[in-house]
């Protein structure tokens, strides 16, 4: 009786192992996971001067990354893979071994993003309002006031997914 159990188990294992390579071919494409950080450089008064997004992908063995975005300039921060830009998509196709994580920076036009905040920066020297340009070389007590108020014109995506640092 024990011998029959062992034979059945062995035959079952042989069947499972022989089909495992066939079954793995039915698996889906690797799932890409992306994170992004938006960096906005402001001037002395709180107006956007430069806007960049840095995207980070967990590649998970994928040979291609397709990003949907419109960028003025793209900088690959991981390797030398050149992007292909076409119709609002950016495609990176890895020729060699793909990295575990892939980073790229996309420079955007300043009007491409409406921040969920309005930022206003003001200056005082010894209690008297001054322009930022007038403060260089001055001495005394400098006060910098930063007013941040919600921007109702921003998209719901930005309102719900951005933090101010």
PDB file of N, CA, C and O in Angstrom, residues 45 121-145:
ATOM      1  N   UNK A  45       9.604  85.536  -5.139  1.00  0.00           N
ATOM      2  CA  UNK A  45       8.250  85.965  -4.766  1.00  0.00           C
ATOM      3  C   UNK A  45       7.231  84.832  -4.806  1.00  0.00           C
ATOM      4  O   UNK A  45       6.049  85.053  -4.567  1.00  0.00           O
ATOM      5  N   UNK A 121       5.488  85.362  -1.407  1.00  0.00           N
ATOM      6  CA  UNK A 121       6.591  85.632  -0.486  1.00  0.00           C
ATOM      7  C   UNK A 121       6.804  87.138  -0.436  1.00  0.00           C
ATOM      8  O   UNK A 121       6.896  87.802  -1.468  1.00  0.00           O
ATOM      9  N   UNK A 122       6.871  87.673   0.778  1.00  0.00           N
ATOM     10  CA  UNK A 122       7.109  89.098   0.983  1.00  0.00           C
ATOM     11  C   UNK A 122       8.251  89.309   1.961  1.00  0.00           C
ATOM     12  O   UNK A 122       8.581  88.429   2.767  1.00  0.00           O
ATOM     13  N   UNK A 123       8.866  90.504   1.908  1.00  0.00           N
ATOM     14  CA  UNK A 123      10.049  90.790   2.710  1.00  0.00           C
ATOM     15  C   UNK A 123       9.888  92.123   3.431  1.00  0.00           C
ATOM     16  O   UNK A 123       9.285  93.057   2.918  1.00  0.00           O
ATOM     17  N   UNK A 124      10.485  92.179   4.618  1.00  0.00           N
ATOM     18  CA  UNK A 124      10.559  93.427   5.378  1.00  0.00           C
ATOM     19  C   UNK A 124      11.971  93.566   5.930  1.00  0.00           C
ATOM     20  O   UNK A 124      12.590  92.585   6.335  1.00  0.00           O
ATOM     21  N   UNK A 125      12.463  94.795   5.940  1.00  0.00           N
ATOM     22  CA  UNK A 125      13.743  95.109   6.560  1.00  0.00           C
ATOM     23  C   UNK A 125      13.459  96.128   7.654  1.00  0.00           C
ATOM     24  O   UNK A 125      12.943  97.220   7.379  1.00  0.00           O
ATOM     25  N   UNK A 126      13.725  95.743   8.890  1.00  0.00           N
ATOM     26  CA  UNK A 126      13.437  96.581  10.056  1.00  0.00           C
ATOM     27  C   UNK A 126      11.971  97.027  10.075  1.00  0.00           C
ATOM     28  O   UNK A 126      11.659  98.183  10.373  1.00  0.00           O
ATOM     29  N   UNK A 127      11.082  96.116   9.688  1.00  0.00           N
ATOM     30  CA  UNK A 127       9.647  96.381   9.726  1.00  0.00           C
ATOM     31  C   UNK A 127       9.096  97.106   8.511  1.00  0.00           C
ATOM     32  O   UNK A 127       7.890  97.332   8.424  1.00  0.00           O
ATOM     33  N   UNK A 128       9.943  97.479   7.556  1.00  0.00           N
ATOM     34  CA  UNK A 128       9.508  98.205   6.360  1.00  0.00           C
ATOM     35  C   UNK A 128       9.540  97.235   5.170  1.00  0.00           C
ATOM     36  O   UNK A 128      10.546  96.567   4.930  1.00  0.00           O
ATOM     37  N   UNK A 129       8.417  97.182   4.414  1.00  0.00           N
ATOM     38  CA  UNK A 129       8.361  96.286   3.249  1.00  0.00           C
ATOM     39  C   UNK A 129       9.422  96.684   2.226  1.00  0.00           C
ATOM     40  O   UNK A 129       9.613  97.856   1.930  1.00  0.00           O
ATOM     41  N   UNK A 130      10.093  95.664   1.711  1.00  0.00           N
ATOM     42  CA  UNK A 130      11.142  95.860   0.702  1.00  0.00           C
ATOM     43  C   UNK A 130      11.000  94.786  -0.370  1.00  0.00           C
ATOM     44  O   UNK A 130      10.464  93.719  -0.141  1.00  0.00           O
ATOM     45  N   UNK A 131      11.547  95.071  -1.530  1.00  0.00           N
ATOM     46  CA  UNK A 131      11.634  94.062  -2.585  1.00  0.00           C
ATOM     47  C   UNK A 131      12.868  93.210  -2.290  1.00  0.00           C
ATOM     48  O   UNK A 131      13.818  93.674  -1.674  1.00  0.00           O
ATOM     49  N   UNK A 132      12.854  91.969  -2.747  1.00  0.00           N
ATOM     50  CA  UNK A 132      13.963  91.055  -2.481  1.00  0.00           C
ATOM     51  C   UNK A 132      15.280  91.624  -3.018  1.00  0.00           C
ATOM     52  O   UNK A 132      16.326  91.482  -2.374  1.00  0.00           O
ATOM     53  N   UNK A 133      15.230  92.264  -4.163  1.00  0.00           N
ATOM     54  CA  UNK A 133      16.432  92.809  -4.788  1.00  0.00           C
ATOM     55  C   UNK A 133      17.065  93.923  -3.941  1.00  0.00           C
ATOM     56  O   UNK A 133      18.259  94.189  -4.061  1.00  0.00           O
ATOM     57  N   UNK A 134      16.291  94.576  -3.105  1.00  0.00           N
ATOM     58  CA  UNK A 134      16.802  95.675  -2.281  1.00  0.00           C
ATOM     59  C   UNK A 134      17.488  95.202  -1.012  1.00  0.00           C
ATOM     60  O   UNK A 134      18.136  95.994  -0.330  1.00  0.00           O
ATOM     61  N   UNK A 135      17.395  93.920  -0.699  1.00  0.00           N
ATOM     62  CA  UNK A 135      17.924  93.416   0.564  1.00  0.00           C
ATOM     63  C   UNK A 135      19.403  93.060   0.514  1.00  0.00           C
ATOM     64  O   UNK A 135      20.058  93.007   1.556  1.00  0.00           O
ATOM     65  N   UNK A 136      19.952  92.852  -0.660  1.00  0.00           N
ATOM     66  CA  UNK A 136      21.357  92.469  -0.765  1.00  0.00           C
ATOM     67  C   UNK A 136      22.248  93.561  -0.192  1.00  0.00           C
ATOM     68  O   UNK A 136      22.109  94.740  -0.516  1.00  0.00           O
ATOM     69  N   UNK A 137      23.147  93.180   0.698  1.00  0.00           N
ATOM     70  CA  UNK A 137      24.091  94.119   1.295  1.00  0.00           C
ATOM     71  C   UNK A 137      23.533  94.932   2.455  1.00  0.00           C
ATOM     72  O   UNK A 137      24.265  95.718   3.053  1.00  0.00           O
ATOM     73  N   UNK A 138      22.260  94.772   2.774  1.00  0.00           N
ATOM     74  CA  UNK A 138      21.648  95.527   3.865  1.00  0.00           C
ATOM     75  C   UNK A 138      21.891  94.824   5.197  1.00  0.00           C
ATOM     76  O   UNK A 138      22.116  93.623   5.258  1.00  0.00           O
ATOM     77  N   UNK A 139      21.818  95.565   6.266  1.00  0.00           N
ATOM     78  CA  UNK A 139      21.901  94.969   7.600  1.00  0.00           C
ATOM     79  C   UNK A 139      20.678  95.398   8.382  1.00  0.00           C
ATOM     80  O   UNK A 139      20.061  96.422   8.096  1.00  0.00           O
ATOM     81  N   UNK A 140      20.317  94.597   9.332  1.00  0.00           N
ATOM     82  CA  UNK A 140      19.131  94.870  10.134  1.00  0.00           C
ATOM     83  C   UNK A 140      18.311  93.602  10.284  1.00  0.00           C
ATOM     84  O   UNK A 140      18.749  92.497   9.949  1.00  0.00           O
ATOM     85  N   UNK A 141      17.107  93.756  10.796  1.00  0.00           N
ATOM     86  CA  UNK A 141      16.215  92.626  11.021  1.00  0.00           C
ATOM     87  C   UNK A 141      15.412  92.362   9.752  1.00  0.00           C
ATOM     88  O   UNK A 141      14.661  93.213   9.285  1.00  0.00           O
ATOM     89  N   UNK A 142      15.629  91.181   9.179  1.00  0.00           N
ATOM     90  CA  UNK A 142      14.908  90.807   7.960  1.00  0.00           C
ATOM     91  C   UNK A 142      13.780  89.856   8.327  1.00  0.00           C
ATOM     92  O   UNK A 142      13.977  88.896   9.068  1.00  0.00           O
ATOM     93  N   UNK A 143      12.613  90.145   7.816  1.00  0.00           N
ATOM     94  CA  UNK A 143      11.441  89.297   8.031  1.00  0.00           C
ATOM     95  C   UNK A 143      10.976  88.780   6.671  1.00  0.00           C
ATOM     96  O   UNK A 143      10.858  89.550   5.718  1.00  0.00           O
ATOM     97  N   UNK A 144      10.761  87.469   6.598  1.00  0.00           N
ATOM     98  CA  UNK A 144      10.265  86.862   5.360  1.00  0.00           C
ATOM     99  C   UNK A 144       8.907  86.251   5.676  1.00  0.00           C
ATOM    100  O   UNK A 144       8.790  85.409   6.564  1.00  0.00           O
ATOM    101  N   UNK A 145       7.889  86.719   4.966  1.00  0.00           N
ATOM    102  CA  UNK A 145       6.533  86.196   5.153  1.00  0.00           C
ATOM    103  C   UNK A 145       6.169  85.326   3.950  1.00  0.00           C
ATOM    104  O   UNK A 145       6.281  85.769   2.807  1.00  0.00           O
TER     105      UNK A 145
END
